[in-house]
mmCIF file of C-alpha atoms in Angstrom:
data_model
loop_
_atom_site.group_PDB
_atom_site.id
_atom_site.type_symbol
_atom_site.label_atom_id
_atom_site.label_comp_id
_atom_site.label_asym_id
_atom_site.label_seq_id
_atom_site.Cartn_x
_atom_site.Cartn_y
_atom_site.Cartn_z
ATOM 1 C CA MET A 18 7.181 19.516 -40.913
ATOM 2 C CA PRO A 19 10.368 21.262 -39.746
ATOM 3 C CA ALA A 20 10.689 22.407 -36.139
ATOM 4 C CA TRP A 21 8.556 25.488 -35.617
ATOM 5 C CA LEU A 22 8.948 25.542 -31.825
ATOM 6 C CA THR A 23 12.235 26.176 -30.021
ATOM 7 C CA VAL A 24 12.512 25.924 -26.253
ATOM 8 C CA VAL A 25 15.392 28.009 -24.942
ATOM 9 C CA GLY A 26 16.823 27.399 -21.500
ATOM 10 C CA ILE A 27 17.911 30.617 -19.836
ATOM 11 C CA GLY A 28 19.835 31.102 -16.619
ATOM 12 C CA ASP A 29 19.834 33.881 -14.047
ATOM 13 C CA ASP A 30 22.529 35.596 -16.117
ATOM 14 C CA GLY A 31 19.850 36.305 -18.744
ATOM 15 C CA PHE A 32 20.298 36.930 -22.464
ATOM 16 C CA ALA A 33 24.039 37.567 -22.085
ATOM 17 C CA GLY A 34 24.571 34.001 -20.905
ATOM 18 C CA LEU A 35 22.926 32.376 -23.928
ATOM 19 C CA GLY A 36 24.870 30.619 -26.661
ATOM 20 C CA ARG A 37 24.751 31.666 -30.296
ATOM 21 C CA PRO A 38 22.048 29.172 -31.405
ATOM 22 C CA ALA A 39 19.735 30.287 -28.591
ATOM 23 C CA ARG A 40 20.235 33.986 -29.386
ATOM 24 C CA ARG A 41 19.610 33.380 -33.073
ATOM 25 C CA ALA A 42 16.396 31.467 -32.333
ATOM 26 C CA LEU A 43 15.102 34.366 -30.244
ATOM 27 C CA LEU A 44 16.102 36.970 -32.832
ATOM 28 C CA GLU A 45 14.291 35.061 -35.591
ATOM 29 C CA ALA A 46 11.144 34.274 -33.593
ATOM 30 C CA SER A 47 7.841 35.963 -34.308
ATOM 31 C CA VAL A 48 6.620 35.376 -30.746
ATOM 32 C CA VAL A 49 8.299 34.377 -27.479
ATOM 33 C CA TYR A 50 6.345 32.720 -24.671
ATOM 34 C CA GLY A 51 7.567 32.581 -21.086
ATOM 35 C CA GLY A 52 7.132 33.731 -17.535
ATOM 36 C CA GLU A 53 7.216 37.440 -16.827
ATOM 37 C CA ARG A 54 10.647 37.177 -15.158
ATOM 38 C CA HIS A 55 12.147 35.463 -18.189
ATOM 39 C CA LEU A 56 10.551 37.809 -20.718
ATOM 40 C CA ALA A 57 11.972 40.775 -18.820
ATOM 41 C CA MET A 58 15.476 39.416 -19.525
ATOM 42 C CA LEU A 59 15.091 39.935 -23.278
ATOM 43 C CA PRO A 60 16.742 43.002 -24.835
ATOM 44 C CA ALA A 61 14.567 45.668 -26.416
ATOM 45 C CA ARG A 62 16.045 45.035 -29.860
ATOM 46 C CA LEU A 63 14.222 41.710 -30.175
ATOM 47 C CA ALA A 64 11.344 42.251 -32.583
ATOM 48 C CA ALA A 65 9.348 39.215 -31.393
ATOM 49 C CA ARG A 66 6.045 39.687 -29.622
ATOM 50 C CA ARG A 67 6.274 38.783 -25.913
ATOM 51 C CA ALA A 68 3.519 36.514 -24.592
ATOM 52 C CA ALA A 69 3.375 35.746 -20.872
ATOM 53 C CA TRP A 70 1.936 32.370 -19.854
ATOM 54 C CA PRO A 71 -1.778 32.620 -19.069
ATOM 55 C CA ARG A 72 -2.988 32.057 -15.520
ATOM 56 C CA PRO A 73 -3.948 29.351 -14.893
ATOM 57 C CA PHE A 74 -1.212 27.850 -17.034
ATOM 58 C CA ASP A 75 -2.461 26.740 -20.448
ATOM 59 C CA LEU A 76 -0.584 25.597 -23.547
ATOM 60 C CA ALA A 77 -3.530 26.187 -25.889
ATOM 61 C CA PRO A 78 -2.485 29.715 -27.029
ATOM 62 C CA LEU A 79 1.023 28.526 -27.831
ATOM 63 C CA LEU A 80 -0.135 25.404 -29.686
ATOM 64 C CA ALA A 81 -2.432 27.613 -31.769
ATOM 65 C CA GLU A 82 0.745 29.279 -33.149
ATOM 66 C CA ARG A 83 1.775 26.039 -34.895
ATOM 67 C CA GLY A 84 3.315 26.830 -38.253
ATOM 68 C CA GLY A 85 4.853 30.099 -37.081
ATOM 69 C CA THR A 86 8.316 30.684 -35.672
ATOM 70 C CA VAL A 87 7.845 30.373 -31.932
ATOM 71 C CA CYS A 88 10.236 30.370 -28.978
ATOM 72 C CA VAL A 89 9.610 29.433 -25.360
ATOM 73 C CA LEU A 90 11.827 30.628 -22.518
ATOM 74 C CA ALA A 91 12.337 28.253 -19.594
ATOM 75 C CA SER A 92 14.638 28.078 -16.587
ATOM 76 C CA GLY A 93 17.938 26.246 -17.097
ATOM 77 C CA ASP A 94 17.352 22.824 -18.606
ATOM 78 C CA PRO A 95 13.712 22.814 -19.852
ATOM 79 C CA MET A 96 13.633 19.003 -19.735
ATOM 80 C CA LEU A 97 14.322 18.856 -15.981
ATOM 81 C CA PHE A 98 10.994 19.437 -14.212
ATOM 82 C CA GLY A 99 10.366 22.089 -16.867
ATOM 83 C CA VAL A 100 7.983 23.125 -19.597
ATOM 84 C CA GLY A 101 10.114 21.341 -22.192
ATOM 85 C CA ALA A 102 8.985 17.976 -20.858
ATOM 86 C CA THR A 103 5.364 19.154 -20.930
ATOM 87 C CA LEU A 104 5.663 20.348 -24.516
ATOM 88 C CA ALA A 105 7.370 17.120 -25.610
ATOM 89 C CA ARG A 106 4.170 15.289 -24.708
ATOM 90 C CA GLN A 107 2.124 17.621 -26.913
ATOM 91 C CA VAL A 108 4.368 18.390 -29.890
ATOM 92 C CA PRO A 109 5.914 15.779 -32.242
ATOM 93 C CA ALA A 110 9.672 15.417 -31.792
ATOM 94 C CA ASP A 111 10.465 16.615 -35.324
ATOM 95 C CA GLU A 112 8.568 19.872 -34.689
ATOM 96 C CA LEU A 113 10.375 20.680 -31.436
ATOM 97 C CA ARG A 114 13.909 21.886 -30.739
ATOM 98 C CA VAL A 115 15.278 22.242 -27.208
ATOM 99 C CA LEU A 116 18.362 24.351 -26.425
ATOM 100 C CA PRO A 117 19.125 23.780 -22.739
ATOM 101 C CA ALA A 118 21.236 25.909 -20.427
ATOM 102 C CA PRO A 119 22.906 24.425 -17.324
ATOM 103 C CA SER A 120 20.174 23.477 -14.885
ATOM 104 C CA SER A 121 20.107 24.891 -11.367
ATOM 105 C CA VAL A 122 20.702 21.317 -10.168
ATOM 106 C CA SER A 123 23.889 21.064 -12.245
ATOM 107 C CA LEU A 124 25.082 24.448 -10.983
ATOM 108 C CA ALA A 125 24.372 23.444 -7.375
ATOM 109 C CA ALA A 126 26.288 20.180 -7.743
ATOM 110 C CA ALA A 127 29.202 22.136 -9.252
ATOM 111 C CA ARG A 128 29.221 24.626 -6.362
ATOM 112 C CA LEU A 129 29.115 21.865 -3.751
ATOM 113 C CA GLY A 130 31.440 19.374 -5.456
ATOM 114 C CA TRP A 131 28.749 16.675 -5.464
ATOM 115 C CA PRO A 132 28.777 13.940 -8.152
ATOM 116 C CA LEU A 133 25.397 14.562 -9.740
ATOM 117 C CA GLN A 134 24.709 10.883 -10.466
ATOM 118 C CA GLU A 135 24.776 10.222 -6.709
ATOM 119 C CA VAL A 136 22.261 12.944 -5.822
ATOM 120 C CA ALA A 137 18.462 12.636 -5.622
ATOM 121 C CA THR A 138 16.453 15.567 -6.995
ATOM 122 C CA VAL A 139 13.017 16.503 -5.663
ATOM 123 C CA SER A 140 10.823 19.313 -6.948
ATOM 124 C CA LEU A 141 8.478 21.013 -4.482
ATOM 125 C CA VAL A 142 7.183 23.408 -7.143
ATOM 126 C CA GLY A 143 3.465 22.739 -7.148
ATOM 127 C CA ARG A 144 4.035 19.572 -5.098
ATOM 128 C CA PRO A 145 3.464 18.873 -1.398
ATOM 129 C CA LEU A 146 6.343 18.964 1.072
ATOM 130 C CA ALA A 147 5.631 15.313 1.917
ATOM 131 C CA ALA A 148 7.120 14.308 -1.448
ATOM 132 C CA LEU A 149 10.538 14.644 0.182
ATOM 133 C CA ASN A 150 9.876 11.967 2.830
ATOM 134 C CA MET A 151 10.645 9.042 0.520
ATOM 135 C CA HIS A 152 14.182 10.395 -0.014
ATOM 136 C CA LEU A 153 15.150 10.869 3.641
ATOM 137 C CA HIS A 154 17.868 8.337 4.433
ATOM 138 C CA ASP A 155 20.907 8.756 6.644
ATOM 139 C CA GLY A 156 23.813 9.888 4.475
ATOM 140 C CA ALA A 157 21.693 10.716 1.427
ATOM 141 C CA ARG A 158 22.350 13.852 -0.597
ATOM 142 C CA VAL A 159 19.235 15.527 -1.960
ATOM 143 C CA ILE A 160 18.745 18.681 -4.025
ATOM 144 C CA VAL A 161 15.322 20.258 -3.533
ATOM 145 C CA LEU A 162 13.799 22.711 -5.986
ATOM 146 C CA SER A 163 11.983 25.274 -3.827
ATOM 147 C CA ALA A 164 8.473 26.563 -4.356
ATOM 148 C CA ASP A 165 9.416 29.988 -2.929
ATOM 149 C CA GLY A 166 11.419 31.730 -0.236
ATOM 150 C CA ARG A 167 9.430 30.062 2.540
ATOM 151 C CA THR A 168 10.377 26.535 1.487
ATOM 152 C CA PRO A 169 13.716 26.337 3.414
ATOM 153 C CA GLU A 170 12.048 27.115 6.741
ATOM 154 C CA ALA A 171 9.223 24.647 6.076
ATOM 155 C CA LEU A 172 11.752 22.032 5.037
ATOM 156 C CA ALA A 173 13.773 22.523 8.224
ATOM 157 C CA GLY A 174 10.603 21.944 10.236
ATOM 158 C CA LEU A 175 9.852 18.748 8.347
ATOM 159 C CA LEU A 176 13.384 17.431 8.844
ATOM 160 C CA ASN A 177 13.174 18.065 12.590
ATOM 161 C CA THR A 178 9.829 16.294 12.824
ATOM 162 C CA ARG A 179 11.160 13.281 10.914
ATOM 163 C CA GLY A 180 14.253 12.879 13.117
ATOM 164 C CA PHE A 181 16.669 14.487 10.650
ATOM 165 C CA GLY A 182 17.443 17.657 12.602
ATOM 166 C CA ALA A 183 21.219 17.188 12.197
ATOM 167 C CA THR A 184 20.904 17.474 8.406
ATOM 168 C CA ARG A 185 23.150 20.060 6.777
ATOM 169 C CA MET A 186 21.156 22.520 4.682
ATOM 170 C CA THR A 187 22.636 24.746 1.993
ATOM 171 C CA VAL A 188 20.359 27.290 0.333
ATOM 172 C CA LEU A 189 21.611 28.613 -3.013
ATOM 173 C CA GLU A 190 19.902 31.746 -4.344
ATOM 174 C CA HIS A 191 19.984 33.084 -7.916
ATOM 175 C CA LEU A 192 22.440 30.476 -9.122
ATOM 176 C CA GLY A 193 24.527 31.682 -12.052
ATOM 177 C CA GLY A 194 23.449 35.291 -11.672
ATOM 178 C CA GLY A 195 24.945 38.452 -10.254
ATOM 179 C CA GLU A 196 22.959 38.085 -7.010
ATOM 180 C CA GLU A 197 24.059 34.519 -6.265
ATOM 181 C CA ARG A 198 24.224 33.841 -2.526
ATOM 182 C CA ARG A 199 24.815 30.801 -0.308
ATOM 183 C CA ILE A 200 23.340 30.169 3.166
ATOM 184 C CA ASP A 201 24.528 27.207 5.272
ATOM 185 C CA GLY A 202 23.080 25.755 8.453
ATOM 186 C CA ARG A 203 21.575 22.775 10.244
ATOM 187 C CA ALA A 204 17.896 21.913 10.109
ATOM 188 C CA ASP A 205 17.517 21.991 13.915
ATOM 189 C CA GLN A 206 19.226 25.414 14.082
ATOM 190 C CA TRP A 207 17.763 27.000 10.973
ATOM 191 C CA SER A 208 17.011 30.685 11.448
ATOM 192 C CA ALA A 209 17.628 32.258 8.039
ATOM 193 C CA CYS A 210 14.868 34.595 6.921
ATOM 194 C CA GLY A 211 14.403 36.768 3.879
ATOM 195 C CA VAL A 212 15.427 33.974 1.504
ATOM 196 C CA ALA A 213 15.001 34.879 -2.174
ATOM 197 C CA ALA A 214 12.051 33.288 -3.954
ATOM 198 C CA LEU A 215 14.447 31.855 -6.559
ATOM 199 C CA ASN A 216 16.397 29.262 -4.596
ATOM 200 C CA LEU A 217 17.147 25.602 -4.201
ATOM 201 C CA ILE A 218 18.177 23.621 -1.142
ATOM 202 C CA ALA A 219 20.928 21.017 -0.905
ATOM 203 C CA LEU A 220 20.596 18.493 1.923
ATOM 204 C CA GLU A 221 23.182 16.186 3.477
ATOM 205 C CA CYS A 222 20.819 14.011 5.476
ATOM 206 C CA ARG A 223 21.744 12.960 8.994
ATOM 207 C CA ALA A 224 19.334 10.868 11.043
ATOM 208 C CA ALA A 225 19.172 11.085 14.828
ATOM 209 C CA GLU A 226 20.240 8.050 16.820
ATOM 210 C CA GLY A 227 17.369 5.599 17.058
ATOM 211 C CA SER A 228 15.323 7.162 14.256
ATOM 212 C CA PRO A 229 13.235 4.642 12.303
ATOM 213 C CA ARG A 230 15.117 3.236 9.314
ATOM 214 C CA LEU A 231 12.982 2.843 6.228
ATOM 215 C CA PRO A 232 14.656 0.567 3.674
ATOM 216 C CA LEU A 233 14.384 0.897 -0.091
ATOM 217 C CA THR A 234 13.221 -2.703 -0.416
ATOM 218 C CA CYS A 235 9.559 -3.659 -0.064
ATOM 219 C CA GLY A 236 8.348 -4.941 3.281
ATOM 220 C CA LEU A 237 8.508 -1.876 5.526
ATOM 221 C CA PRO A 238 8.097 -2.507 9.274
ATOM 222 C CA ASP A 239 4.453 -2.753 10.301
ATOM 223 C CA ASP A 240 4.884 0.138 12.725
ATOM 224 C CA ALA A 241 5.772 2.432 9.797
ATOM 225 C CA PHE A 242 2.021 2.494 9.094
ATOM 226 C CA ARG A 243 -0.844 3.890 11.139
ATOM 227 C CA HIS A 244 -3.550 1.204 11.157
ATOM 228 C CA ASP A 245 -6.270 -0.556 13.154
ATOM 229 C CA GLY A 246 -5.073 -4.076 12.411
ATOM 230 C CA GLN A 247 -6.298 -4.086 8.809
ATOM 231 C CA LEU A 248 -2.778 -4.260 7.445
ATOM 232 C CA THR A 249 -1.050 -6.711 5.131
ATOM 233 C CA LYS A 250 1.759 -7.735 7.484
ATOM 234 C CA ARG A 251 5.379 -7.145 6.599
ATOM 235 C CA ASP A 252 6.472 -10.580 5.342
ATOM 236 C CA VAL A 253 3.238 -11.274 3.463
ATOM 237 C CA ARG A 254 3.383 -7.744 2.044
ATOM 238 C CA ALA A 255 6.889 -8.319 0.682
ATOM 239 C CA ILE A 256 5.783 -11.552 -1.007
ATOM 240 C CA THR A 257 2.643 -9.904 -2.364
ATOM 241 C CA LEU A 258 4.562 -6.982 -3.850
ATOM 242 C CA ALA A 259 7.037 -9.368 -5.451
ATOM 243 C CA ARG A 260 4.088 -11.056 -7.206
ATOM 244 C CA LEU A 261 2.571 -7.713 -8.214
ATOM 245 C CA ALA A 262 5.970 -6.824 -9.723
ATOM 246 C CA PRO A 263 5.790 -2.999 -9.993
ATOM 247 C CA THR A 264 7.568 -1.429 -12.956
ATOM 248 C CA PRO A 265 7.939 2.274 -13.878
ATOM 249 C CA GLY A 266 4.803 4.023 -15.074
ATOM 250 C CA GLU A 267 2.369 1.258 -14.151
ATOM 251 C CA LEU A 268 -0.927 1.821 -12.318
ATOM 252 C CA LEU A 269 -2.098 -0.353 -9.409
ATOM 253 C CA TRP A 270 -5.574 -0.659 -7.946
ATOM 254 C CA ASP A 271 -5.331 -1.473 -4.213
ATOM 255 C CA VAL A 272 -8.867 -2.743 -3.563
ATOM 256 C CA GLY A 273 -9.948 -2.839 0.079
ATOM 257 C CA ALA A 274 -6.786 -0.892 0.863
ATOM 258 C CA GLY A 275 -7.057 -0.839 4.677
ATOM 259 C CA SER A 276 -4.032 1.237 5.723
ATOM 260 C CA GLY A 277 -2.869 1.653 2.113
ATOM 261 C CA SER A 278 0.349 -0.308 2.663
ATOM 262 C CA ILE A 279 0.376 -2.166 -0.669
ATOM 263 C CA GLY A 280 -0.334 0.913 -2.790
ATOM 264 C CA ILE A 281 2.194 2.966 -0.826
ATOM 265 C CA GLU A 282 4.998 0.445 -1.232
ATOM 266 C CA TRP A 283 4.105 0.001 -4.908
ATOM 267 C CA MET A 284 4.656 3.751 -5.416
ATOM 268 C CA ARG A 285 7.877 3.728 -3.365
ATOM 269 C CA ALA A 286 9.299 1.174 -5.822
ATOM 270 C CA HIS A 287 9.810 3.874 -8.491
ATOM 271 C CA PRO A 288 8.876 7.584 -8.799
ATOM 272 C CA ALA A 289 6.797 6.851 -11.927
ATOM 273 C CA CYS A 290 4.668 4.126 -10.291
ATOM 274 C CA ARG A 291 1.044 5.146 -9.691
ATOM 275 C CA ALA A 292 -1.606 3.695 -7.408
ATOM 276 C CA ILE A 293 -5.253 4.131 -6.473
ATOM 277 C CA ALA A 294 -6.404 2.994 -3.030
ATOM 278 C CA ILE A 295 -10.080 2.034 -2.821
ATOM 279 C CA GLU A 296 -11.372 1.991 0.754
ATOM 280 C CA GLY A 297 -14.884 2.403 2.145
ATOM 281 C CA HIS A 298 -14.106 2.644 5.877
ATOM 282 C CA THR A 299 -13.902 6.296 6.969
ATOM 283 C CA GLU A 300 -11.270 5.882 9.694
ATOM 284 C CA ARG A 301 -9.062 3.792 7.406
ATOM 285 C CA GLN A 302 -9.286 6.488 4.753
ATOM 286 C CA ARG A 303 -7.683 8.828 7.283
ATOM 287 C CA PHE A 304 -4.952 6.218 7.913
ATOM 288 C CA ILE A 305 -4.228 6.099 4.191
ATOM 289 C CA GLU A 306 -3.991 9.904 3.974
ATOM 290 C CA HIS A 307 -1.550 9.966 6.900
ATOM 291 C CA ASN A 308 0.550 7.034 5.688
ATOM 292 C CA ARG A 309 0.936 8.226 2.093
ATOM 293 C CA ASP A 310 2.343 11.570 3.288
ATOM 294 C CA ALA A 311 4.516 10.120 6.046
ATOM 295 C CA LEU A 312 6.072 7.623 3.639
ATOM 296 C CA GLY A 313 6.626 10.101 0.829
ATOM 297 C CA VAL A 314 4.007 9.236 -1.785
ATOM 298 C CA PRO A 315 1.400 12.021 -1.478
ATOM 299 C CA GLY A 316 0.366 11.308 -5.083
ATOM 300 C CA LEU A 317 -1.414 8.101 -4.038
ATOM 301 C CA GLN A 318 -5.059 8.597 -5.089
ATOM 302 C CA LEU A 319 -7.708 7.684 -2.536
ATOM 303 C CA VAL A 320 -11.161 6.623 -3.701
ATOM 304 C CA ALA A 321 -13.643 6.617 -0.828
ATOM 305 C CA GLY A 322 -16.036 3.793 -1.537
ATOM 306 C CA ARG A 323 -16.497 0.052 -1.709
ATOM 307 C CA ALA A 324 -15.842 -2.252 -4.604
ATOM 308 C CA PRO A 325 -17.274 -3.080 -7.034
ATOM 309 C CA GLU A 326 -19.337 0.144 -7.215
ATOM 310 C CA ALA A 327 -16.344 2.423 -6.478
ATOM 311 C CA LEU A 328 -14.348 0.948 -9.371
ATOM 312 C CA ARG A 329 -16.537 2.425 -12.081
ATOM 313 C CA GLY A 330 -14.830 5.062 -14.200
ATOM 314 C CA LEU A 331 -11.325 4.543 -12.800
ATOM 315 C CA PRO A 332 -8.342 4.434 -15.190
ATOM 316 C CA VAL A 333 -7.438 0.986 -16.540
ATOM 317 C CA PRO A 334 -4.970 -0.690 -14.157
ATOM 318 C CA ASP A 335 -1.829 -2.633 -15.027
ATOM 319 C CA ALA A 336 -2.138 -4.605 -11.799
ATOM 320 C CA VAL A 337 -4.825 -5.165 -9.190
ATOM 321 C CA PHE A 338 -4.436 -6.240 -5.584
ATOM 322 C CA ILE A 339 -7.466 -7.407 -3.612
ATOM 323 C CA GLY A 340 -6.583 -7.493 0.053
ATOM 324 C CA GLY A 341 -10.148 -7.787 1.238
ATOM 325 C CA GLY A 342 -13.410 -8.396 -0.517
ATOM 326 C CA SER A 343 -12.758 -11.506 -2.608
ATOM 327 C CA THR A 344 -16.016 -12.970 -1.323
ATOM 328 C CA VAL A 345 -18.067 -9.838 -2.092
ATOM 329 C CA PRO A 346 -20.228 -10.565 -5.142
ATOM 330 C CA GLY A 347 -18.853 -8.946 -8.281
ATOM 331 C CA VAL A 348 -15.490 -7.744 -6.919
ATOM 332 C CA LEU A 349 -13.242 -10.299 -8.609
ATOM 333 C CA GLU A 350 -15.262 -10.050 -11.818
ATOM 334 C CA ALA A 351 -15.152 -6.229 -11.914
ATOM 335 C CA CYS A 352 -11.400 -6.154 -11.257
ATOM 336 C CA TRP A 353 -10.736 -8.794 -13.912
ATOM 337 C CA GLU A 354 -12.884 -7.052 -16.493
ATOM 338 C CA SER A 355 -11.164 -3.699 -15.857
ATOM 339 C CA LEU A 356 -7.612 -5.086 -15.844
ATOM 340 C CA ARG A 357 -5.656 -4.498 -19.044
ATOM 341 C CA ASP A 358 -4.691 -7.476 -21.188
ATOM 342 C CA GLY A 359 -1.451 -8.907 -19.847
ATOM 343 C CA GLY A 360 -2.035 -7.287 -16.446
ATOM 344 C CA ARG A 361 -1.593 -9.037 -13.089
ATOM 345 C CA LEU A 362 -4.230 -9.777 -10.486
ATOM 346 C CA VAL A 363 -3.119 -10.772 -6.991
ATOM 347 C CA ALA A 364 -5.595 -11.506 -4.206
ATOM 348 C CA ASN A 365 -5.033 -12.602 -0.605
ATOM 349 C CA ALA A 366 -7.469 -14.465 1.647
ATOM 350 C CA VAL A 367 -7.329 -15.728 5.237
ATOM 351 C CA THR A 368 -10.825 -17.230 5.600
ATOM 352 C CA LEU A 369 -12.072 -20.550 4.247
ATOM 353 C CA GLN A 370 -14.700 -18.708 2.218
ATOM 354 C CA GLY A 371 -12.111 -16.370 0.735
ATOM 355 C CA GLU A 372 -9.818 -19.268 -0.077
ATOM 356 C CA ALA A 373 -12.678 -21.105 -1.769
ATOM 357 C CA ALA A 374 -13.433 -18.042 -3.896
ATOM 358 C CA LEU A 375 -9.810 -17.810 -5.013
ATOM 359 C CA ALA A 376 -9.608 -21.530 -5.753
ATOM 360 C CA ALA A 377 -12.764 -21.309 -7.852
ATOM 361 C CA TRP A 378 -11.382 -18.329 -9.725
ATOM 362 C CA ARG A 379 -8.188 -20.252 -10.499
ATOM 363 C CA GLU A 380 -10.242 -23.112 -11.887
ATOM 364 C CA ARG A 381 -11.798 -20.736 -14.410
ATOM 365 C CA HIS A 382 -8.881 -18.441 -15.229
ATOM 366 C CA GLY A 383 -5.673 -20.275 -14.344
ATOM 367 C CA GLY A 384 -2.828 -18.801 -12.345
ATOM 368 C CA THR A 385 -1.185 -20.024 -9.169
ATOM 369 C CA LEU A 386 -2.282 -20.488 -5.572
ATOM 370 C CA THR A 387 0.310 -20.151 -2.833
ATOM 371 C CA ARG A 388 -0.191 -20.710 0.890
ATOM 372 C CA ILE A 389 1.950 -18.504 3.098
ATOM 373 C CA ALA A 390 2.369 -19.923 6.612
ATOM 374 C CA LEU A 391 4.590 -17.952 8.996
ATOM 375 C CA ALA A 392 5.493 -18.483 12.629
ATOM 376 C CA HIS A 393 7.146 -16.130 15.119
ATOM 377 C CA ALA A 394 9.115 -17.056 18.237
ATOM 378 C CA GLN A 395 7.274 -15.899 21.374
ATOM 379 C CA PRO A 396 7.674 -16.553 25.098
ATOM 380 C CA LEU A 397 6.098 -19.631 26.714
ATOM 381 C CA GLY A 398 6.810 -19.627 30.427
ATOM 382 C CA GLY A 399 10.572 -19.451 30.792
ATOM 383 C CA PHE A 400 11.122 -20.615 27.230
ATOM 384 C CA ASP A 401 10.199 -19.640 23.684
ATOM 385 C CA THR A 402 7.961 -21.372 21.197
ATOM 386 C CA TRP A 403 6.604 -20.838 17.707
ATOM 387 C CA ARG A 404 3.278 -19.034 17.376
ATOM 388 C CA GLN A 405 1.634 -19.579 14.021
ATOM 389 C CA ALA A 406 0.163 -16.585 12.239
ATOM 390 C CA LEU A 407 -3.028 -17.125 10.260
ATOM 391 C CA PRO A 408 -2.068 -18.730 6.944
ATOM 392 C CA VAL A 409 -2.647 -16.570 3.889
ATOM 393 C CA THR A 410 -3.750 -17.926 0.513
ATOM 394 C CA LEU A 411 -2.388 -15.898 -2.391
ATOM 395 C CA LEU A 412 -3.804 -16.032 -5.901
ATOM 396 C CA GLU A 413 -1.678 -14.739 -8.763
ATOM 397 C CA VAL A 414 -3.037 -14.702 -12.307
ATOM 398 C CA VAL A 415 -2.113 -12.894 -15.519
ATOM 399 C CA LYS A 416 -4.949 -11.762 -17.762
ATOM 400 C CA PRO A 417 -4.446 -13.198 -21.246
ATOM 401 C CA VAL A 418 -4.042 -10.968 -24.246
ATOM 402 C CA SER A 419 -7.211 -10.983 -26.363
ATOM 403 C CA GLY A 420 -7.205 -13.896 -28.753
ATOM 404 C CA SER A 421 -4.504 -15.844 -26.900
ATOM 405 C CA GLY A 422 -6.895 -18.199 -25.145
ATOM 406 C CA THR A 423 -7.848 -18.642 -21.513
ATOM 407 C CA GLY A 424 -5.834 -17.814 -18.427
ATOM 408 C CA SER A 425 -2.311 -19.154 -18.170
ATOM 409 C CA ASP A 426 -0.747 -21.056 -15.306
ATOM 410 C CA THR A 427 2.264 -18.980 -14.280
ATOM 411 C CA GLY A 428 3.787 -21.670 -12.076
ATOM 412 C CA SER A 429 3.117 -24.698 -9.924
ATOM 413 C CA ASP A 430 1.235 -24.672 -6.619
ATOM 414 C CA MET A 431 3.292 -24.572 -3.469
#
């Protein structure tokens, strides 16, 4: 059927700033949905019925209008952290038309002279402040969509705590409108109050001398995590994540998560990566909660419980990592059964019993076994010598697609 739903992006300059197609869509609509602020921008001559979004937000009333002539008002570009993206998941593409206005992010980049392709964008609308942590790097430029007028002050506090007090902050209010205003300052000297609720914040990140450096590659320093020793160490973690091979949109189960390091670094690989950490130890659950926020992935889901019982009812994973529990009856079997066809299972073991369980699993399902043996130089008297870490046995196996036969060997043993 032809498009019955038009999403119109509107700026702070209101109806006067809309192009001809957007104005025509609104004039021809039988009903216009939007927030109260946006609906108030419409001129009285529009005959369409105004419908404010229900609270809590719900698309059901709008979707019930299918077949009519319906418009939705949204801020700026509706496909950038906006309702347009939400509607595109619910409405077939041939039934939906989107007429964007310049986004607040585009306007901010224009005001500041920043090449937009070099800028990270983070939304804190309905999201925790900790979501910004993953983007804090010395020299990075970040545009933050504020939740409200209190966000700049909270953000300045976070930057100071994280060792980024020298960061330049620019708050831009009511971009594109008659009340547009700019406030500049440093995070460690921020004192602006009375900031408008409609604002965004541009950051030029500057780290203090000696602040921890968190690379974009996997294998963060061990001291980046709060833990009690139950931690997949840095070099083994980097190898393990390479075998897990995160790609955008995929879901990982981190079984026996300990400090949550594998799930956290999986999610840091791409904003669309998802992970569930399964951990039964109460203190380690608190470590996971701390680490996921500190390292910028507050969306990591924590399941308090022990496998295999805690795995029941969880979404189907694309990859599973078993860092502890390979010898627990039923854990390998439950993970394998739940894993999607073509998904990856990686398990590490340091004990003879764990290694035997992984070797037996490989006999039945194929895959590869790799022994990781690392040594670190440490003092011995007045000299240095190599101290061997406990060797780690790593199993990697891909679950076959139904009907393609038994497990496949993905490489030779090392």
